[in-house]
Structure formats: structure tokens, C-alpha cells
mmCIF file of C-alpha atoms in Angstrom:
data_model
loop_
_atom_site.group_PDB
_atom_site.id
_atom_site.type_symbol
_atom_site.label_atom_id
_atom_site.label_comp_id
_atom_site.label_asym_id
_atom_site.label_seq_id
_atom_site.Cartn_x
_atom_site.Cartn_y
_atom_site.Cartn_z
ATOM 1 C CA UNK A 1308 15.750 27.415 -11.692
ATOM 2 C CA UNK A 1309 12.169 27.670 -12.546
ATOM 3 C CA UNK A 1310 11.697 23.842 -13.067
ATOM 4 C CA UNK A 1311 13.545 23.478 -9.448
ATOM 5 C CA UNK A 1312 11.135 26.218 -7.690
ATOM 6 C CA UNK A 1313 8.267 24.429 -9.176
ATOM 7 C CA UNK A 1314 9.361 21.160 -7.551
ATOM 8 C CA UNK A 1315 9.605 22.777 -4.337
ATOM 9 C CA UNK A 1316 6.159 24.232 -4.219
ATOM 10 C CA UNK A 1317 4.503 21.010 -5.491
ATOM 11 C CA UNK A 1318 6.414 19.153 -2.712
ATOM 12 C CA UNK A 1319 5.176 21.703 -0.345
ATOM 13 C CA UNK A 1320 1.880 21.804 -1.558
ATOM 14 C CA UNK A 1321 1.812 17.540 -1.235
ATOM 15 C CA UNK A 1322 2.638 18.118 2.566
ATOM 16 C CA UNK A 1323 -0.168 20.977 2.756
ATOM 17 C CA UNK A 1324 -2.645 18.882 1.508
ATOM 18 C CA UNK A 1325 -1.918 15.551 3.140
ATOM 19 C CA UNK A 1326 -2.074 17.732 6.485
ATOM 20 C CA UNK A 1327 -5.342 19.011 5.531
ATOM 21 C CA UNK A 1328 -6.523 15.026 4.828
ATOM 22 C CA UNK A 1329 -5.270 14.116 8.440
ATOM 23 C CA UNK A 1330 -7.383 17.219 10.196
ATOM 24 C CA UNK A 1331 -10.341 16.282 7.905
ATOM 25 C CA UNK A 1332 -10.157 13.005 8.879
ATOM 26 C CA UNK A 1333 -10.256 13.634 12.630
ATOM 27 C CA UNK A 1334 -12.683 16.194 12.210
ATOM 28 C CA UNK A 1335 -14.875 13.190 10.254
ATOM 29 C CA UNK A 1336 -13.974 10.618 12.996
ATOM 30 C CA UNK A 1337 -14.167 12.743 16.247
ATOM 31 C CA UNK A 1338 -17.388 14.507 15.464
ATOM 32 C CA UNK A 1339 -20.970 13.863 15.989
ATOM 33 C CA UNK A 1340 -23.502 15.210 14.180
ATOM 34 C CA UNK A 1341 -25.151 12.327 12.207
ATOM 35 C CA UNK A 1342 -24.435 9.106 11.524
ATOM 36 C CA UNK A 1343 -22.030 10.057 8.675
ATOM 37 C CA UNK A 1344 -19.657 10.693 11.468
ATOM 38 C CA UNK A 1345 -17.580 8.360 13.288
ATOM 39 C CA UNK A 1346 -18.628 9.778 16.431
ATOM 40 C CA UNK A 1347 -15.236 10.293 18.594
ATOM 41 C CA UNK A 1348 -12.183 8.791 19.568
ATOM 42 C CA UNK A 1349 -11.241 6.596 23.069
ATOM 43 C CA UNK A 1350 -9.758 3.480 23.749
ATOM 44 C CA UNK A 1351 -13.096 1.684 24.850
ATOM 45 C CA UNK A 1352 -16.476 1.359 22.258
ATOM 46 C CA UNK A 1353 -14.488 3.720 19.826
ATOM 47 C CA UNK A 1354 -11.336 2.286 19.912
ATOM 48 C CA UNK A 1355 -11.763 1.159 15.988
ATOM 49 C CA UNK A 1356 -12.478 5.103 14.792
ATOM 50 C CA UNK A 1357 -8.461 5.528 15.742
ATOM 51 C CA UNK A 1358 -7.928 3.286 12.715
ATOM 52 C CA UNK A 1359 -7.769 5.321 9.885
ATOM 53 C CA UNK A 1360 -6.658 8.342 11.671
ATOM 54 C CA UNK A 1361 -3.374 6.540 12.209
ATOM 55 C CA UNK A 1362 -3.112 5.194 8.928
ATOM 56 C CA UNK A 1363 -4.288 8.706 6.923
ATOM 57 C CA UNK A 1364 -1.260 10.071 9.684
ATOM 58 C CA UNK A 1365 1.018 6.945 9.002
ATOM 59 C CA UNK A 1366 0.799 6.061 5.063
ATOM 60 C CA UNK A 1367 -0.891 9.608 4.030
ATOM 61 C CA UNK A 1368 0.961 12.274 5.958
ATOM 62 C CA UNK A 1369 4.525 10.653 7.009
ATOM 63 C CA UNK A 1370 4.973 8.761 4.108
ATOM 64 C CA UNK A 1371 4.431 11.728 1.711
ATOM 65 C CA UNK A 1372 6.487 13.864 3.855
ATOM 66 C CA UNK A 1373 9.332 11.530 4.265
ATOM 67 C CA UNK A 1374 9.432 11.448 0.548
ATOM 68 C CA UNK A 1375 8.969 15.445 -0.034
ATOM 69 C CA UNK A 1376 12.246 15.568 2.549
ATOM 70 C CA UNK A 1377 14.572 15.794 -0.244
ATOM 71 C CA UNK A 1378 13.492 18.480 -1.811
ATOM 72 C CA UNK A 1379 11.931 21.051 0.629
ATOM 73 C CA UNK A 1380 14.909 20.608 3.450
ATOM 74 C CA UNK A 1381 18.037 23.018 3.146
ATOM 75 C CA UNK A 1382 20.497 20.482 4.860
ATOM 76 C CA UNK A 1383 23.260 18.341 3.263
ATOM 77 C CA UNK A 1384 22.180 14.979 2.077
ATOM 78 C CA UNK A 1385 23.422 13.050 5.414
ATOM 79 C CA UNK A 1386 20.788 14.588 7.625
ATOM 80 C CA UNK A 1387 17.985 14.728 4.561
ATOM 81 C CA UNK A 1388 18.589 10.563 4.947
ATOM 82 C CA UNK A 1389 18.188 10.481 8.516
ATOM 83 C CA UNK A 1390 14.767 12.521 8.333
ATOM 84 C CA UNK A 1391 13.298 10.147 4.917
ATOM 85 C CA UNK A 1392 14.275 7.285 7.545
ATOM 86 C CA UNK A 1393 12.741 9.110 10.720
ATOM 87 C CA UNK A 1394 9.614 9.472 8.863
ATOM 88 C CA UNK A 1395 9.169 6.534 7.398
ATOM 89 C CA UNK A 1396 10.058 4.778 10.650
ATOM 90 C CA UNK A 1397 7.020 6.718 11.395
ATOM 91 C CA UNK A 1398 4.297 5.836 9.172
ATOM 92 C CA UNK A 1399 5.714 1.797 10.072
ATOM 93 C CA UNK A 1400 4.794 3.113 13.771
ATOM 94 C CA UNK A 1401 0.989 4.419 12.912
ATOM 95 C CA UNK A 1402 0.599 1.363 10.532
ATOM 96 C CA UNK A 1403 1.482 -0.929 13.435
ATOM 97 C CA UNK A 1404 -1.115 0.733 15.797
ATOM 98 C CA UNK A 1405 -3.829 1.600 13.159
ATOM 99 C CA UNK A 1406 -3.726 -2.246 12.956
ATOM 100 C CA UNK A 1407 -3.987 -2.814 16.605
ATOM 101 C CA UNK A 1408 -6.761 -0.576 16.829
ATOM 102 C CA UNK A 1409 -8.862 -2.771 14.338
ATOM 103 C CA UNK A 1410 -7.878 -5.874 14.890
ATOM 104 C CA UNK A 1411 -8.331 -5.465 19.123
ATOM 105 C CA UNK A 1412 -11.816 -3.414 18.178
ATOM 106 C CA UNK A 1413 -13.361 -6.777 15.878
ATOM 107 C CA UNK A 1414 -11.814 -9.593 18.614
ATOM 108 C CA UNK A 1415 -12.164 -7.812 21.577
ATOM 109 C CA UNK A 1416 -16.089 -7.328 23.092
ATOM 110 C CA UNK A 1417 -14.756 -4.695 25.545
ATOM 111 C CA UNK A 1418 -13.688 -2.198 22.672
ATOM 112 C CA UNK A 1419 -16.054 -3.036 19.999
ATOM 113 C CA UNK A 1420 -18.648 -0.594 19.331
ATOM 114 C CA UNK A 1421 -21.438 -2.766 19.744
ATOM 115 C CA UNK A 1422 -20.067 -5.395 22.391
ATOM 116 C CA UNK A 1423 -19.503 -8.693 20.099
ATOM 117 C CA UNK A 1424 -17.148 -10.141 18.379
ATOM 118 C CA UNK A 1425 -16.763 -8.927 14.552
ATOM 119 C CA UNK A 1426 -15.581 -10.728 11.117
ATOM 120 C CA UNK A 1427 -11.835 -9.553 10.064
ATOM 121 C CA UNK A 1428 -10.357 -9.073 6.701
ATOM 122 C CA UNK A 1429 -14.253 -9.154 4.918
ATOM 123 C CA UNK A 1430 -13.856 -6.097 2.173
ATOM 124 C CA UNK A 1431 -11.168 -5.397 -0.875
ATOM 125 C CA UNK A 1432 -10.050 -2.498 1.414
ATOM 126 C CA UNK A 1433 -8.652 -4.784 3.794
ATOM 127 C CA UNK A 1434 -6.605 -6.807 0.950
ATOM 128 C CA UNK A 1435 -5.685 -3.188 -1.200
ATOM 129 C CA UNK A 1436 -3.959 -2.447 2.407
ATOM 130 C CA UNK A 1437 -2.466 -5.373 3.779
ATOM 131 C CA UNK A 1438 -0.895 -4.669 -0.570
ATOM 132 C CA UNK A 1439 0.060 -1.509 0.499
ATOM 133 C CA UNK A 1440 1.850 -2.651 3.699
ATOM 134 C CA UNK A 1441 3.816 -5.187 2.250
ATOM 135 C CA UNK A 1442 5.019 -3.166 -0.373
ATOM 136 C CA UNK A 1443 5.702 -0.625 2.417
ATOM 137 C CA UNK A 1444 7.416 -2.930 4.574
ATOM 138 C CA UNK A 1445 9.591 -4.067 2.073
ATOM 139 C CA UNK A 1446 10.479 -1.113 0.724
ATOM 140 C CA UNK A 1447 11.835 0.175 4.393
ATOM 141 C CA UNK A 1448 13.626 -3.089 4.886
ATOM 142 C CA UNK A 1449 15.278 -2.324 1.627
ATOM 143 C CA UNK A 1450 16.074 1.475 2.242
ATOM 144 C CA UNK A 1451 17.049 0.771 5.945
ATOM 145 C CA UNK A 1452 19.436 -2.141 5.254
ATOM 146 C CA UNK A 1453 20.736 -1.058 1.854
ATOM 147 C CA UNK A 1454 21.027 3.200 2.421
ATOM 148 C CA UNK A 1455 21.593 3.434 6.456
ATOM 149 C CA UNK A 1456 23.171 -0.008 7.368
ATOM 150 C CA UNK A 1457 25.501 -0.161 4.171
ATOM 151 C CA UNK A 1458 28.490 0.599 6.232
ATOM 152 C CA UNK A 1459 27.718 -1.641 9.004
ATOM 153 C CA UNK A 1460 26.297 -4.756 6.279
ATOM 154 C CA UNK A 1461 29.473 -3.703 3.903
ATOM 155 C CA UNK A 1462 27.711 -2.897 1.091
ATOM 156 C CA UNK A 1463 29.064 -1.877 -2.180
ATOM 157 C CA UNK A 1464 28.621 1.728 -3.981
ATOM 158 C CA UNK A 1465 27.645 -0.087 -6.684
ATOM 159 C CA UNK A 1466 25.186 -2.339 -5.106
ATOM 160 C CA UNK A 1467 23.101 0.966 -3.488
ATOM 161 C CA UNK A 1468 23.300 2.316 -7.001
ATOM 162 C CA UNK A 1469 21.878 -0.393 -8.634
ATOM 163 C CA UNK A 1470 19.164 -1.048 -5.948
ATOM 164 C CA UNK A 1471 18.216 2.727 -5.661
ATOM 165 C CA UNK A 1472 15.762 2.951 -8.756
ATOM 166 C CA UNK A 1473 14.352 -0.047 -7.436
ATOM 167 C CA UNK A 1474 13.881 1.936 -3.996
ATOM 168 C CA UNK A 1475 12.329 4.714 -5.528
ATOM 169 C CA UNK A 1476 9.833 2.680 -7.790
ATOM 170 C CA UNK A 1477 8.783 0.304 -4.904
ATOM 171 C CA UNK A 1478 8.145 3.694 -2.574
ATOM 172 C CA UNK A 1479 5.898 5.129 -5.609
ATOM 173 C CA UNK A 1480 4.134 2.305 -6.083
ATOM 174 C CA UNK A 1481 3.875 2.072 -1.694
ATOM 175 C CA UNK A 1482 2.410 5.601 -1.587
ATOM 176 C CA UNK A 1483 -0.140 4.805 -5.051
ATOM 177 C CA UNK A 1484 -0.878 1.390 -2.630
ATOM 178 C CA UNK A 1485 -1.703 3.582 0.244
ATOM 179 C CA UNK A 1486 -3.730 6.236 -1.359
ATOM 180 C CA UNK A 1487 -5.993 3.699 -2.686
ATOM 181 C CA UNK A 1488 -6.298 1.642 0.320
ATOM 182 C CA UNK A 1489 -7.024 4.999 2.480
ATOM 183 C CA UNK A 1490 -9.724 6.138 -0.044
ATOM 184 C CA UNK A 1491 -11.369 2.588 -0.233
ATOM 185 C CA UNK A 1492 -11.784 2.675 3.483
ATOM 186 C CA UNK A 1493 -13.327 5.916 3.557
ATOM 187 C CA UNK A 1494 -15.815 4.627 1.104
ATOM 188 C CA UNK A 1495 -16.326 1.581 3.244
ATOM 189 C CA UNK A 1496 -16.788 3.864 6.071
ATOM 190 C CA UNK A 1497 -19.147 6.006 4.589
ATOM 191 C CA UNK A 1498 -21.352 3.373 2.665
ATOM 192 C CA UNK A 1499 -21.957 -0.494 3.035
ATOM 193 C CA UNK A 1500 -22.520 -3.175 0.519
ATOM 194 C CA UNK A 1501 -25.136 -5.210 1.410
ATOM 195 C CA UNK A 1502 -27.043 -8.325 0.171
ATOM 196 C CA UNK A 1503 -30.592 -8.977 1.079
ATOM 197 C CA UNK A 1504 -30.168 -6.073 3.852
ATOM 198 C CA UNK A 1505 -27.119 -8.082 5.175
ATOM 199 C CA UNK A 1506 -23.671 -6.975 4.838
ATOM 200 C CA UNK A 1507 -22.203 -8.909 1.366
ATOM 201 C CA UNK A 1508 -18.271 -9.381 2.424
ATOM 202 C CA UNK A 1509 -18.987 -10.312 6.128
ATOM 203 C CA UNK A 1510 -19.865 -13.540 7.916
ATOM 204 C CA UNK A 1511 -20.654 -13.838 11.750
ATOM 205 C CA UNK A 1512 -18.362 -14.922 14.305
ATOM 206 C CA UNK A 1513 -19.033 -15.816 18.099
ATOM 207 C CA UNK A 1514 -15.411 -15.564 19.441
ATOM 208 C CA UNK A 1515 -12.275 -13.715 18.266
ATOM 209 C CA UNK A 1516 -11.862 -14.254 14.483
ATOM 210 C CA UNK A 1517 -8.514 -15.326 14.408
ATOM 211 C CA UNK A 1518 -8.707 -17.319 11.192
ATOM 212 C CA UNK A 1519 -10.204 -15.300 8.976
ATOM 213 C CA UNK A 1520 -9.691 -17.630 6.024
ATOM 214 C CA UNK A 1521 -11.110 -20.565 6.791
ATOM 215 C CA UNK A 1522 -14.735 -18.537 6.462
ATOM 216 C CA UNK A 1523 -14.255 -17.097 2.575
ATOM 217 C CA UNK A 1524 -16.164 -20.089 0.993
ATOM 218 C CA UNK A 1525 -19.670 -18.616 3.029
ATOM 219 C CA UNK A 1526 -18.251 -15.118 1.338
ATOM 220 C CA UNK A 1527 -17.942 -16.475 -2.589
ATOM 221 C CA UNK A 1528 -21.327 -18.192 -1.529
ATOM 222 C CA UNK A 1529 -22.899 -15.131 -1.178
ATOM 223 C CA UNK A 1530 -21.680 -14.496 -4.797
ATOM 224 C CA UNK A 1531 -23.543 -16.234 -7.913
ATOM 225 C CA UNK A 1532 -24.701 -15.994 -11.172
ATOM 226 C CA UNK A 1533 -28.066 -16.818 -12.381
#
């Protein structure tokens, strides 16, 4: 009884605190006072700062509380399914448009916060998360087709028993992922690596960087030992 009671105030207490990260966050992002801040939200100049308020909602909030949802909710295990699946569908949702809001804000003049075009996919933040989202990603497609679709795919007891400690290892490792590909972002966010007063991981671009690839030998030239 104790060791259950504890579990259910550390599960609450993970959904406390990853609310408090999302209102910090859009305090950080929507406010002005210096240049530490992100300086509001819209879907013009500052269409990027809705980035990693989705994805601190998405991979942070939803993805933490999806996975709390067996412990803390008081219905049978039917419904506590349909929420972990609600709530993950979520954070999928938020990733999807926390992408969109980057990706539109670097190739898109009109929402870029200084009107030009802008080098994608430059930092180990952006590989840590696009980690993190395929781990994600495939963890849901394994969950949704294996524990919801079962039924409808004809999927053996046996077969969701053996997959489900390979469910619940892939979604630790997803929310580990996520964590660190949220807190490298902030850091990017709030500090810049820079070479010669130029930014180290970037490169610059004239038109929609579409490609981003074919530009990471100028990167690992920036790189060298003497």
C-alpha cells in the first residue's frame, strides 16, 4: 500500500512539474523583457517561438501524462488505454506542428524573424530530436497497431505479450529522447556557438533550404585540428 501511494504521488508530481515546464516555457517565449526572451507568439515574424512551446506541450507534457495515465486514473483498464492512446495521439499532433512552425519560419521570408531565408537541421539539437521522434513514432505505430488494432489486425495474446516490454522500453527511452532534445534546444535558444563571431553549425542559404544535406561538408569545414 505504501509502495502503491508512493507511485501515485510521483506520477502526480511528473504531471505537476511537466505543467509547470509548459507555463515556464510560454512565459520564456511570450515575454519581453530582454533579449533572453523570445519575445511573443503569432503566426507572422514569430511564428518560429511556437516551436518549442508545442514540443515542451507535445513530447514534455502529453507524453509524460499519457504515460502517468495508468496509474493516477480510477477507471478499468479499457478506458486507461483509450486515454495513453488519446494522449499520445497528442504529443504526435504538437510534434507535427512544432515542426511546421520551424521548418515554415527558416524557408519562408514572410514568417521568419528577420525576413530571409535560414539554414535547417545546423545544431545536435536538431539530430537528438528528429532521434527522439523516430523513436516516438515508432513506438505509437507499435502501441496503436499491436494494443488498439489487435482485434481488427488479429493479433495473438501472446504476440501483445511478448511485444509489450518492448513497448514500454521503446516509450522510456522516447521520453529520455525527448527530455534531452527539449533541454538542448533551450540551451540553443538561450546561447549560440559561434566561430570567428559567426554561428559554427550554420551555413547561408538564399532560397528555401530544402536539402539540408548537401551543405554539411562547409559545416565539418568549419571544424579542424591544428
Amino acid at each position: 500500500m505504501i509502495e502503491m501511494n508512493a507511485r501515485l504521488i510521483a506520477a502526480i508530481l511528473a504531471i505537476i512539474f511537466s505543467m509547470v515546464a509548459v507555463i515556464l516555457t510560454v512565459y520564456w517565449v511570450y515575454s519581453d523583457f530582454d533579449t533572453s526572451y523570445l519575445g511573443g507568439l503569432n503566426t507572422n515574424h514569430l511564428l518560429f517561438n511556437w516551436h518549442p512551446v508545442l514540443m515542451v506541450s507535445g513530447m514534455i507534457l502529453c507524453a509524460i501524462s499519457s504515460l502517468m495515465s495508468f496509474r493516477i486514473l480510477p477507471f478499468d483498464k479499457l478506458i486507461k488505454k483509450y486515454v495513453h492512446a488519446t494522449l499520445h495521439t497528442l504529443t504526435i499532433a504538437c510534434i507535427c506542428l512544432g515542426l511546421t512552425a520551424v521548418f515554415q519560419s527558416s524557408n519562408n521570408p514572410n514568417t521568419s524573424a528577420d525576413d530571409g531565408y535560414s539554414a535547417n537541421l545546423v545544431s545536435m539539437h536538431s539530430y537528438l530530436g528528429i532521434i527522439a521522434i523516430i523513436v516516438y513514432g515508432a513506438n505509437y505505430i507499435l502501441g496503436f497497431t499491436s494494443f488498439l488494432l489487435f482485434k481488427t489486425l488479429n493479433i495473438a495474446e501472446e504476440i501483445k505479450a511478448a511485444l509489450m516490454p518492448y513497448h514500454i522500453f521503446l516509450g522510456i527511452c522516447a521520453l529520455f529522447a525527448a527530455v534531452i532534445a527539449v533541454e538542448t534546444g533551450i540551451m540553443e535558444l538561450s546561447s549560440e556557438l559561434t566561430i570567428d563571431g559567426n554561428p559554427a553549425c550554420s551555413y547561408s542559404v538564399t532560397s528555401a533550404d530544402m536539402n539540408p544535406a548537401v551543405h554539411y561538408s562547409i559545416i565539418a569545414g568549419k571544424f579542424y585540428f591544428e
